[in-house]
Coordinates of C-alpha atoms in Angstrom, one line a residue:
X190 CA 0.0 0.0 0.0
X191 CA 2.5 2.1 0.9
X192 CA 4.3 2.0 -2.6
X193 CA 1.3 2.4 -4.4
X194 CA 0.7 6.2 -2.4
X195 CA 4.5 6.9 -3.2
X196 CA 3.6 6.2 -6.7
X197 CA 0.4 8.2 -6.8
X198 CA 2.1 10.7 -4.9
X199 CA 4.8 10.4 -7.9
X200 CA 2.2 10.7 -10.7
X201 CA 0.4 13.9 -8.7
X202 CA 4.0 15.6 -8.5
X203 CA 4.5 14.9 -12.4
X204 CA 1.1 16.6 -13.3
X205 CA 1.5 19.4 -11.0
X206 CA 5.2 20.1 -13.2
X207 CA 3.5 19.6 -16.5
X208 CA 0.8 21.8 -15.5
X209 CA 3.0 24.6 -14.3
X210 CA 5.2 24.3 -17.2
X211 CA 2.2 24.9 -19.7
X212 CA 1.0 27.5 -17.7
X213 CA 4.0 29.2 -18.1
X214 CA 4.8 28.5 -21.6
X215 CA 1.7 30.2 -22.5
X216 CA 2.5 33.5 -20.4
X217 CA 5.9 33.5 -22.4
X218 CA 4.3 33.1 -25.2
X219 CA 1.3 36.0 -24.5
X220 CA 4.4 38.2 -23.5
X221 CA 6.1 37.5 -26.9
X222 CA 3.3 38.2 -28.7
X223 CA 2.4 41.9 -27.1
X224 CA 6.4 42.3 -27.7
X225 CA 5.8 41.6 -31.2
X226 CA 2.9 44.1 -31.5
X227 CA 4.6 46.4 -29.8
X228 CA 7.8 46.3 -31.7
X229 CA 5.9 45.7 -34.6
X230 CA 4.0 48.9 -33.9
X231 CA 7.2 50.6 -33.4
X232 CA 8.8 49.7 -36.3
X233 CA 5.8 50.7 -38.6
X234 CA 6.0 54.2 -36.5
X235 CA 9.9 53.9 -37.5
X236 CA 9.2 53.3 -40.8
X237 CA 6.6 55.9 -41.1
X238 CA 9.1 58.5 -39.6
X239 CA 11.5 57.8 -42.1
X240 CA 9.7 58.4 -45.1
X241 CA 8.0 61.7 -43.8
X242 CA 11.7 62.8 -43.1
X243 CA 12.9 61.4 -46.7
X244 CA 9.5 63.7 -48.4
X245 CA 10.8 67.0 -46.3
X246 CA 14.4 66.5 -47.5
X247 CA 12.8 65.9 -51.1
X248 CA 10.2 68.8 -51.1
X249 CA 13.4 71.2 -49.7
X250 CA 15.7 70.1 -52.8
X251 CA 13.4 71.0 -54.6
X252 CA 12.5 74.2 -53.5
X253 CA 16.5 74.7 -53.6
X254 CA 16.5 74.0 -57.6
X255 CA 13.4 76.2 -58.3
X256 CA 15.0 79.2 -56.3
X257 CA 18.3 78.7 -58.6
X258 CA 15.8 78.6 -61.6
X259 CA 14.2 82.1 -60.4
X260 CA 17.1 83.5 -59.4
X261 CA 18.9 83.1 -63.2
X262 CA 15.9 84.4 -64.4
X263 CA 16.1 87.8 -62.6
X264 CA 19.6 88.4 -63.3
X265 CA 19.3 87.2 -66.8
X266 CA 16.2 88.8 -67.7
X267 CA 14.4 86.2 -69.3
X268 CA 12.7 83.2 -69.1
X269 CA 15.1 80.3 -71.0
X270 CA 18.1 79.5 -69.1
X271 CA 21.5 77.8 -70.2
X272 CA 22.7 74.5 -68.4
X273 CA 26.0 76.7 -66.9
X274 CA 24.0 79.4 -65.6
X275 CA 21.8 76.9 -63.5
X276 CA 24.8 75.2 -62.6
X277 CA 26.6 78.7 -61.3
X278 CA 23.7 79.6 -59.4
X279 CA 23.2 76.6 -57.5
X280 CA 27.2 76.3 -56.5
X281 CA 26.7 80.2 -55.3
X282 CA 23.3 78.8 -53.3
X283 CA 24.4 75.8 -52.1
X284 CA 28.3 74.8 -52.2
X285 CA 29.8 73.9 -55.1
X286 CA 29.3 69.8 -54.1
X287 CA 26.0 70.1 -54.0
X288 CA 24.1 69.5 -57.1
X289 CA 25.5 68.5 -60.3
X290 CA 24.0 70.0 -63.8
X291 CA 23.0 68.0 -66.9
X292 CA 21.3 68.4 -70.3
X293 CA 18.1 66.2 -70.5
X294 CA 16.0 65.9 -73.1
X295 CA 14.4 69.5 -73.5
X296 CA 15.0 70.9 -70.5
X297 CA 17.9 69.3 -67.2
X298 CA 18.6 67.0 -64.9
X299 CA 19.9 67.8 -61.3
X300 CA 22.2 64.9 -59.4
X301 CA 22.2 65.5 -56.1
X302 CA 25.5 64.3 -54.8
X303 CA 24.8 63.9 -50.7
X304 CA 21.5 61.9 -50.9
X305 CA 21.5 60.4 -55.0
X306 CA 18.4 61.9 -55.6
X307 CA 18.1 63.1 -59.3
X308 CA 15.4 65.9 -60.3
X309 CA 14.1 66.2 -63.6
X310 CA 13.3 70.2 -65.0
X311 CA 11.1 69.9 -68.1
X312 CA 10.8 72.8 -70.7
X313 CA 8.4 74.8 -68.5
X314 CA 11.1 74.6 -66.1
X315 CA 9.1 72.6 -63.7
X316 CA 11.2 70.4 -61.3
X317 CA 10.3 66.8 -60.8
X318 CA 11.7 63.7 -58.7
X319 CA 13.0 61.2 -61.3
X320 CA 14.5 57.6 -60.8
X321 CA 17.1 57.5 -63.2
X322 CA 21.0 55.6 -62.7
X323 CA 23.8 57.3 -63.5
X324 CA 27.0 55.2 -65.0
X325 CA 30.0 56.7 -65.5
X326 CA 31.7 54.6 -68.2
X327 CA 35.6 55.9 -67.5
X328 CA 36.5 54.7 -70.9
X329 CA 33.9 56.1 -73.6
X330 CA 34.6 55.4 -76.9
X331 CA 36.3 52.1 -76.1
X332 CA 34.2 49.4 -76.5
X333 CA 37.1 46.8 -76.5
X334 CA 37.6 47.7 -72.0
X335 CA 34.9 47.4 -69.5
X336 CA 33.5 49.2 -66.9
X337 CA 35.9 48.4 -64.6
X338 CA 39.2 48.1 -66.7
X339 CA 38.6 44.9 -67.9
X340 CA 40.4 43.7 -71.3
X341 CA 37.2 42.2 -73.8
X342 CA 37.7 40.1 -76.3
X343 CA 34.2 40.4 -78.3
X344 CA 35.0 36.8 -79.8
X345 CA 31.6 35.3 -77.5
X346 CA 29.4 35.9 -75.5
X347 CA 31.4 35.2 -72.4
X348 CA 33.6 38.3 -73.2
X349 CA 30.8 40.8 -75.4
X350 CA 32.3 44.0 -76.4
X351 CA 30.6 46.8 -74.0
X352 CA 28.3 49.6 -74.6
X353 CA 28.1 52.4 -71.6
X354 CA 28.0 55.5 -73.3
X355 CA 26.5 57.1 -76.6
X356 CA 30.3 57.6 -77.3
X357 CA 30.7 53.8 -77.5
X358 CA 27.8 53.3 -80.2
X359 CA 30.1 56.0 -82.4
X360 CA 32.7 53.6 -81.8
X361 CA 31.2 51.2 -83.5
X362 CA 29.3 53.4 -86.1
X363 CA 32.8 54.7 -87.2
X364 CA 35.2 51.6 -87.1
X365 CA 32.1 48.6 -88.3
X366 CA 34.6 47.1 -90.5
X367 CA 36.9 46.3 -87.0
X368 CA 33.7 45.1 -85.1
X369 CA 31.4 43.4 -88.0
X370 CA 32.1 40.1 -86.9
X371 CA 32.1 40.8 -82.9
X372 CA 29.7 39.9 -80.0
X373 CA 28.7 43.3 -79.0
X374 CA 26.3 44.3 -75.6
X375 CA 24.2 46.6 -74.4
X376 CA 25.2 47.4 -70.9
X377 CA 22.8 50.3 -69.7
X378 CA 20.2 52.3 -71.0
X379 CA 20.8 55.0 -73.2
X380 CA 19.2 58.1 -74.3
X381 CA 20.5 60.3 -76.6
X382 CA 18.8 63.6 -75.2
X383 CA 20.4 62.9 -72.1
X384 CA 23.5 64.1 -70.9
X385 CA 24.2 61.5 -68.7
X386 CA 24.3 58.7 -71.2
X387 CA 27.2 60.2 -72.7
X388 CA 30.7 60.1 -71.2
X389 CA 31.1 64.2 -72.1
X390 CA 27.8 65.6 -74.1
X391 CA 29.9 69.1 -74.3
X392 CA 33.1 67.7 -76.6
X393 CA 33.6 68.9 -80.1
X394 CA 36.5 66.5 -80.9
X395 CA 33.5 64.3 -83.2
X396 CA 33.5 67.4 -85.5
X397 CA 30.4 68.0 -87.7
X398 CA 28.7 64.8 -87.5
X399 CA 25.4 66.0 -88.5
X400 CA 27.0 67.6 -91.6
X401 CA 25.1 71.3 -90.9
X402 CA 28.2 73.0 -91.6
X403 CA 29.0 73.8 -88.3
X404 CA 30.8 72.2 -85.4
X405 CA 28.8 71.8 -82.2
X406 CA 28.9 70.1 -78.9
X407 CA 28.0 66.3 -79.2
X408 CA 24.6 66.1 -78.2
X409 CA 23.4 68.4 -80.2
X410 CA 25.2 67.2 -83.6
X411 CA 23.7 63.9 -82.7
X412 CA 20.1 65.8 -82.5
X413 CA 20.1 67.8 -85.5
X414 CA 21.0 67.9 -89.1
X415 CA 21.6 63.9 -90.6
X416 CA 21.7 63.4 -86.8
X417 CA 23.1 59.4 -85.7
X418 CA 25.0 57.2 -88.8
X419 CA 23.5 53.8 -88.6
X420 CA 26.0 51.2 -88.4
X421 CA 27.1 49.4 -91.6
X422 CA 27.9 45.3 -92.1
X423 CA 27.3 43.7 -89.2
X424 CA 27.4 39.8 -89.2
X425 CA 28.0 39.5 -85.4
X426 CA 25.9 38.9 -82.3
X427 CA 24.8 42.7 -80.5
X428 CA 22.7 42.0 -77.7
X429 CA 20.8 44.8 -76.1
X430 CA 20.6 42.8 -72.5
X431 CA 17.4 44.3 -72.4
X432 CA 18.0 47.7 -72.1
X433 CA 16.7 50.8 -74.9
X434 CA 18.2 53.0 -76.6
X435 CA 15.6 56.3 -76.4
X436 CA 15.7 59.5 -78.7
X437 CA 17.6 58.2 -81.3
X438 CA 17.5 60.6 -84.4
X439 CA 18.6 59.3 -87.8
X440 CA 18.2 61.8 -90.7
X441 CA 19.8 59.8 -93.4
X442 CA 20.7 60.0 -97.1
X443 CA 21.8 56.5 -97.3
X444 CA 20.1 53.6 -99.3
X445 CA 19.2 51.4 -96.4
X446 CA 18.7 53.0 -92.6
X447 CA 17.8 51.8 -89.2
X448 CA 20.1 51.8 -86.0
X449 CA 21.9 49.2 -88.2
X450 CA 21.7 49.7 -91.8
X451 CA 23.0 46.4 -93.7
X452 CA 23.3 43.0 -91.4
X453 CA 24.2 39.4 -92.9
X454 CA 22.8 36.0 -92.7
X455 CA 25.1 34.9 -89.4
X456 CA 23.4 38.0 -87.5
X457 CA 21.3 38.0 -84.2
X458 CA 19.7 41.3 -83.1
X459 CA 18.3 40.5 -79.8
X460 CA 16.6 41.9 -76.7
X461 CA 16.7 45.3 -77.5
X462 CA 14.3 48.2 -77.5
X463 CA 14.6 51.5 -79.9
X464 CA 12.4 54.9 -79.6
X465 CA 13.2 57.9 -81.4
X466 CA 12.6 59.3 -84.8
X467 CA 14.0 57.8 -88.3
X468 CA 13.9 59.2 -91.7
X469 CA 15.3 57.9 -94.8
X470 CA 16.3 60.7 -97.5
X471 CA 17.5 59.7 -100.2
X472 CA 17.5 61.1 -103.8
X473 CA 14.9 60.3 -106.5
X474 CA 17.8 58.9 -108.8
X475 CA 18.7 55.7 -105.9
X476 CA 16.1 52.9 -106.4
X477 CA 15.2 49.7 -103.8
X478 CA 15.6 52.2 -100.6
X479 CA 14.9 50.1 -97.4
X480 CA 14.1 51.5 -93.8
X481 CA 13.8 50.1 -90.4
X482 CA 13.8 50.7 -86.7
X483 CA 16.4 47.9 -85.9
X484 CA 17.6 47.1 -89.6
X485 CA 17.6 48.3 -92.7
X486 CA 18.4 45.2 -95.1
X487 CA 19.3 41.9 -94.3
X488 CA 18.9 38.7 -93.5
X489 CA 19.8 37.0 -89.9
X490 CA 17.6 36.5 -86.9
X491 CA 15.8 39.6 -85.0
X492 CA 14.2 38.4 -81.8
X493 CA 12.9 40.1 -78.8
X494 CA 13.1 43.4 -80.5
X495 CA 10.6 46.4 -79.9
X496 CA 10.7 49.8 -82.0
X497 CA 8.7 53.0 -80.9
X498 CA 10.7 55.1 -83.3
X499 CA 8.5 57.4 -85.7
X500 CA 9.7 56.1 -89.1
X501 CA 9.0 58.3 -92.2
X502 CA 10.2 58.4 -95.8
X503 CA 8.3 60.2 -98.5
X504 CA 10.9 60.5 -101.6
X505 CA 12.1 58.4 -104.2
X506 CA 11.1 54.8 -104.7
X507 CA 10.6 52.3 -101.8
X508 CA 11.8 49.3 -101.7
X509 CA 10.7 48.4 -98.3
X510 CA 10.1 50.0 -94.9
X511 CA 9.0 48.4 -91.6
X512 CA 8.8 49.1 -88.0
X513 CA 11.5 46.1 -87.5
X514 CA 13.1 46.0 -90.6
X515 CA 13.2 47.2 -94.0
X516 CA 13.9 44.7 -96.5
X517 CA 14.8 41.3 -94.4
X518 CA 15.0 37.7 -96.1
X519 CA 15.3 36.3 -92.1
X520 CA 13.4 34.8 -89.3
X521 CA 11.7 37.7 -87.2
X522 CA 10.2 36.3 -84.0
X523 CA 8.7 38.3 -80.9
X524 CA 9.1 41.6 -81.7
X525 CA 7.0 44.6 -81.7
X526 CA 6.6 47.7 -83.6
X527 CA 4.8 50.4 -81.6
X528 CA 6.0 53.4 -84.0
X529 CA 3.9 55.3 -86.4
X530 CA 5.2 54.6 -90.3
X531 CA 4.4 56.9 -93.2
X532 CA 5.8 55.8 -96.3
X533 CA 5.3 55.8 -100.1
X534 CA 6.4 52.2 -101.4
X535 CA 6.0 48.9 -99.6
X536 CA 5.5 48.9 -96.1
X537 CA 4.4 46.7 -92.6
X538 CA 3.9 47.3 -89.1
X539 CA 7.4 44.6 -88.6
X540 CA 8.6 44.0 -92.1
X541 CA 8.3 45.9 -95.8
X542 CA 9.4 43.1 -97.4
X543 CA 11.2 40.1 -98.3
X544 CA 11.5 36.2 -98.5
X545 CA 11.2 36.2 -94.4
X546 CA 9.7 34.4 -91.8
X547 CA 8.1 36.6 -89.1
X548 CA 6.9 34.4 -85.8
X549 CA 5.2 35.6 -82.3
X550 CA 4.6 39.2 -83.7
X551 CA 2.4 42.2 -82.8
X552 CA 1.9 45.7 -84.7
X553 CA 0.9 48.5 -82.6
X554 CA 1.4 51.2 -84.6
X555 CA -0.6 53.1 -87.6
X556 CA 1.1 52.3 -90.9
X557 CA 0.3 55.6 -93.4
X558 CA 0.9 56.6 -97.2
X559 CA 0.5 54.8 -100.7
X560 CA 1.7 51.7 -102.3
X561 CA 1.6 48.3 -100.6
X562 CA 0.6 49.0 -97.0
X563 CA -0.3 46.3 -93.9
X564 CA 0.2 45.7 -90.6
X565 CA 2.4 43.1 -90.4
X566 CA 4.8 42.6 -93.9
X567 CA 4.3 45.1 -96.8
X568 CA 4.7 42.5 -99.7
X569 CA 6.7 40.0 -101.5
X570 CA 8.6 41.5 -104.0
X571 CA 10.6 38.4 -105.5
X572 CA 10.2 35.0 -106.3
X573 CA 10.8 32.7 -102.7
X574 CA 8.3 32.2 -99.7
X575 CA 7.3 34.7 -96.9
X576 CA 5.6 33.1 -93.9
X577 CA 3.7 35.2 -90.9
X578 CA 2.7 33.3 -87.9
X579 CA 0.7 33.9 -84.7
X580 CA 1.0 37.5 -85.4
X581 CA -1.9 40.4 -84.7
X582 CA -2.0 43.9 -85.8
X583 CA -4.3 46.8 -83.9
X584 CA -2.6 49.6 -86.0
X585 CA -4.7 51.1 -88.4
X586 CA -3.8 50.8 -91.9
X587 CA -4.9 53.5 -94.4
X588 CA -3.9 54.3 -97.6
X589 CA -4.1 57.4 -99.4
X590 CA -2.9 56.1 -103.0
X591 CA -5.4 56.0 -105.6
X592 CA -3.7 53.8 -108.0
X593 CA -4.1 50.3 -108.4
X594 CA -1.0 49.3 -106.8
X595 CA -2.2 51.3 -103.8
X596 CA -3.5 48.4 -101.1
X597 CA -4.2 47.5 -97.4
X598 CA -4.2 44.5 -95.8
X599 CA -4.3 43.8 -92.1
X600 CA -1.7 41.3 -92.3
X601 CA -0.3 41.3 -95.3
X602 CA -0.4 43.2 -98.9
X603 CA 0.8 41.8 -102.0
X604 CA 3.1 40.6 -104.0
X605 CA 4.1 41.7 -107.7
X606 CA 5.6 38.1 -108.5
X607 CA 3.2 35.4 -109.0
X608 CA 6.2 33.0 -108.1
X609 CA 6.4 33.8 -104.2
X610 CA 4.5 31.2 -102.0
X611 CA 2.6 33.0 -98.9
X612 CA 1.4 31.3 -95.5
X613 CA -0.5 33.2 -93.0
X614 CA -1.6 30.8 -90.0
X615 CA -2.6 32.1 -86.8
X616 CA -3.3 35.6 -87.1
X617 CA -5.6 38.4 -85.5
X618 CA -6.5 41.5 -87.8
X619 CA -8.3 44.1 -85.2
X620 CA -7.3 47.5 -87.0
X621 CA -8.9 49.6 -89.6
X622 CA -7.7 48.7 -93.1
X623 CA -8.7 51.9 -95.7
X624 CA -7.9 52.4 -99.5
X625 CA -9.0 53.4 -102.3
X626 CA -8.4 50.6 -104.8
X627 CA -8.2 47.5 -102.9
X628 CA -8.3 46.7 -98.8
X629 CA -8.4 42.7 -97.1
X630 CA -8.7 42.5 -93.4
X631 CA -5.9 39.9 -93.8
X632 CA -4.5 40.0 -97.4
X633 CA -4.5 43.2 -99.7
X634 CA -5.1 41.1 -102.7
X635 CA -5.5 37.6 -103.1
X636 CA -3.6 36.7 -106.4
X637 CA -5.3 34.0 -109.3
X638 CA -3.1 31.2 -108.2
X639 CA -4.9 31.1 -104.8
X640 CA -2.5 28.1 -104.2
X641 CA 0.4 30.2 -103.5
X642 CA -1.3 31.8 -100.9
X643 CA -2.6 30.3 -98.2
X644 CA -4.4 31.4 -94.7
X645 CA -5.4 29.0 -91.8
X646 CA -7.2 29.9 -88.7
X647 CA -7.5 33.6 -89.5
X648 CA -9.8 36.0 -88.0
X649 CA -10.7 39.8 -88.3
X650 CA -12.5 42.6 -86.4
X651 CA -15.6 42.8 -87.7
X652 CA -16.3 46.7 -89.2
X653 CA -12.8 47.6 -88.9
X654 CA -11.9 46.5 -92.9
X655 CA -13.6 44.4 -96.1
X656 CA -14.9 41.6 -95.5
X657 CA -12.5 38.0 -96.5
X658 CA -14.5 35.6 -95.1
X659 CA -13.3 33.3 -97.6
X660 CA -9.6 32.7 -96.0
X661 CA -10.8 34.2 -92.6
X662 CA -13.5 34.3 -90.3
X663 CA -15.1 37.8 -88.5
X664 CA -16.0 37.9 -85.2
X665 CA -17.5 41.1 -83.1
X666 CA -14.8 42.9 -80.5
X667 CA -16.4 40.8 -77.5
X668 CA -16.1 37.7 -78.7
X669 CA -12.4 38.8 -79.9
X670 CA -12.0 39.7 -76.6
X671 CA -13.5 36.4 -74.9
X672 CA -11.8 33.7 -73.5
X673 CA -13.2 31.5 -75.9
X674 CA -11.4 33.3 -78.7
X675 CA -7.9 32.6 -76.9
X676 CA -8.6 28.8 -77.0
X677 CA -9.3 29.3 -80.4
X678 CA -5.7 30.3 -81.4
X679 CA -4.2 28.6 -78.4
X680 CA -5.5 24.7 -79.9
X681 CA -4.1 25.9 -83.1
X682 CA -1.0 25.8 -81.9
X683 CA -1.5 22.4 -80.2
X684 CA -2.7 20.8 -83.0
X685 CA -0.5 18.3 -85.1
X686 CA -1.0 19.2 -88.5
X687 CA 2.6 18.9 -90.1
X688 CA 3.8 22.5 -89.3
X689 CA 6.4 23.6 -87.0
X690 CA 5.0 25.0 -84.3
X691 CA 8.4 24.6 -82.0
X692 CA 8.5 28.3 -81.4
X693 CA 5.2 29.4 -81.4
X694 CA 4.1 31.2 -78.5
X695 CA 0.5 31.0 -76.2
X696 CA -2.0 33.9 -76.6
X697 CA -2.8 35.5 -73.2
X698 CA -5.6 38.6 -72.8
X699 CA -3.9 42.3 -72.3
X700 CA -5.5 44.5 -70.0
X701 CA -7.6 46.0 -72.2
X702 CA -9.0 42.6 -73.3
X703 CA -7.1 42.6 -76.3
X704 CA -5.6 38.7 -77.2
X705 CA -1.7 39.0 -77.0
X706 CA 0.9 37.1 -77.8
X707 CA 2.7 36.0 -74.5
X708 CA 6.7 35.6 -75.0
X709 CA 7.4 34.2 -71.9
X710 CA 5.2 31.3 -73.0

């Protein structure tokens, strides 16, 4: 008996610990947890503190920059200021480490050195917080050494030649020949209205590069006159990493323009995005002129490409202009053009023309003028094959021509030799085709020997162009916009009918319901 109490007593003991040793777990824990609030609290209180502090430092820089603005506009007497006189007054205001002056785009940009803020100051001389990186490339015009002193081969990818500076793309505009064959990178983002993509905007050792007659500091020779000379002869590899090259103005009298002018069939113009202006002027007396945002004529591989340069050429005859390329006999695939055309020959929203394949593609912009106009490749002016796949346009097409070589089509126009074979699979018209003579919502003009041209699983807006329900089928903006209609392009792609669909991308909805092609899938 007396070992059975001992061992109730035992068990009693045990349940009496475990009980006071939950009992007090759970305080620790309840006092954790009101820590936790309470820091938690704190720190949001902390956090809060901080930014209010980071909005009075920003709102009192600013005030600083628009006093200098005033101020050079009192003692000047008048309302435009120069970049030095900014730059004066705010070392007289503030120190002379301060703030440091640059050009940017019509108006400045004002680095503050202590906290790394940069301001914008538009052309009403209104003063702006901006989140833009400085790079200071301490080698411009040397594409061949890196950013940090590196020696570069350019032989592969592994060891690209490097762009930093606006300086670095003369480098390569002036020497091609030395760097036609190279691996070439974009390393930052460039602008060439900006001061600060250029490793000293304020030289004159370039000399009259917009050929004007007179000799002016380098950004504006680059912004006037013939402006930027598009590189000639590349047959290498120029990445753009992603980045864009903004403002770019080309004013050119040669035969074929874009940012590169001439590429070969070992090319690859990848991940890179161009905005800016580009006009192709050429004399009446040089025929088969080509024009495009990333290339003027070639053949190669484009890919991941986007152009939001304005591209215009009214003189002469045309032999092709596109928002991508000019005249290309390559494989374009996922690129965009979101840059108005006008142009007087044979023109598309990504192509002109050529015996090209162009994959995964979307027009954005409005292609105007006369001749052979579309939305996604102009025409097919020799004998060969052009293929467009799982491409849309929404950029209107309308043509002014009243000829009968003056067409729209909402993918493609025409071709003047009955020997060139055309596919069209895949493809979304939902922009307004106009002209005179002859309009299709997916082909301009549909040629006697309808076996040379042939169009699966096409559709069209209906009311935006003619109708072509006999290669295409119309459906109203909702049902274009529906779910339904995705799985309609999206089994398409699934289904095994012979073609190569190895690169061929899913259609996804944009936020404004239109269908899109997705690249990442």
């Amino acid at each position: 008996m007396r070992g059975e109490n001992n061992t109730m007593k035992s068990k009693n003991t045990s349940k009496g610990i475990t009980l006071v040793a939950i009992v007090i777990t759970i305080i620790v824990l309840m006092i954790l947890a009101i820590v936790s609030i309470k820091l938690s609290r704190s720190s949001g209180m902390i956090e809060k503190a901080e930014r209010t502090a980071i909005k009075y430092q920003e709102s009192k820089e600013i005030e600083e920059i628009k006093l200098a603005i005033e101020q050079v506009k009192v003692k000047k007497l008048k309302t435009t200021i120069e970049k030095e006189e900014l730059q004066k007054e705010i070392d007289l205001n503030m120190g002379l480490n301060w703030g440091k002056v640059y050009y940017y785009y019509d108006g400045f940009l004002v680095s503050i050195i202590k906290s790394n803020r940069k301001y914008k100051i538009n052309s009403d001389m209104e003063v702006s917080l901006i989140n833009i990186e400085i790079i200071e490339d301490k080698n411009p015009g040397d594409i061949t050494t890196g950013i940090n002193g590196e020696e570069l081969t350019g032989k592969d990818e592994k060891s690209p030649y490097e762009i930093w500076c606006i300086e670095d793309l003369l480098e390569w505009s002036n020497n091609y020949k030395k760097y036609s064959s190279s691996f070439i990178k974009l390393c930052t983002n460039l602008d060439f209205k900006s001061e600060v993509s250029y490793g000293n905007a304020e030289q004159k050792e370039y000399g009259d590069l917009n050929k004007d007659g007179e000799e002016q500091i380098l950004i504006k020779e680059l912004n006037s006159g013939i402006g930027f000379t598009p590189i000639n002869d590349f047959s290498g590899v120029f990445d753009g990493n992603k980045h864009k090259i903004s403002n770019i103005y080309i004013n050119s009298p040669k035969q074929y323009v874009g940012l590169i002018s001439t590429v070969y069939s070992s090319s690859i113009i990848k991940n890179l995005e161009v905005s800016g202006e580009i006009k192709l002027t050429s004399d009446n007396n040089i025929q088969h002129n080509s024009i495009g945002g990333i290339v003027g004529k070639g053949n190669g591989i484009i890919e991941n490409c986007i152009n939001d340069c304005n591209i215009k050429y009214k003189k002469g005859e045309i032999y092709g202009v596109g928002g991508i390329a000019g005249y290309y006999n390559g494989k374009i695939n996922k690129c965009i053009n979101k840059g108005r055309i006008e142009a007087y020959g044979v023109a598309g929203g990504i192509c002109g023309t050529g015996d090209t394949t162009i994959i995964n593609s979307i027009n954005l912009g409005a292609v105007t003028g006369t001749g052979s106009l579309s939305g996604i490749l102009g025409g097919n002016y020799w004998s060969g094959k052009a293929n467009i796949y799982n491409s849309i346009n929404i950029g209107d097409i309308v043509n002014s021509g009243k000829t009968i070589y003056d067409v729209s089509g909402g993918i493609y126009g025409y071709e003047a030799n009955n020997m060139s074979e055309i596919q069209v699979f895949n493809c979304v018209n939902c922009g307004k085709i106009e002209a005179n003579w002859s309009k299709g919502a997916i082909i301009a003009i549909i040629r006697l020997d309808e076996s040379k041209t042939v169009a699966r699983n096409c559709f069209y807006q209906e009311g935006k162009s003619g109708n072509q329900t006999k290669i295409a089928t119309s459906y109203s903006i909702e049902y274009i916009k529906s779910q339904e209609f995705l799985g309609e392009l999206n089994n398409f792609i699934y289904n095994e009918d012979g073609i190569d669909k190895s690169e061929w991308c899913k259609w996804k909805s944009e936020s404004d319901g239109y269908p899109m092609v997705d690249f990442d899938n």
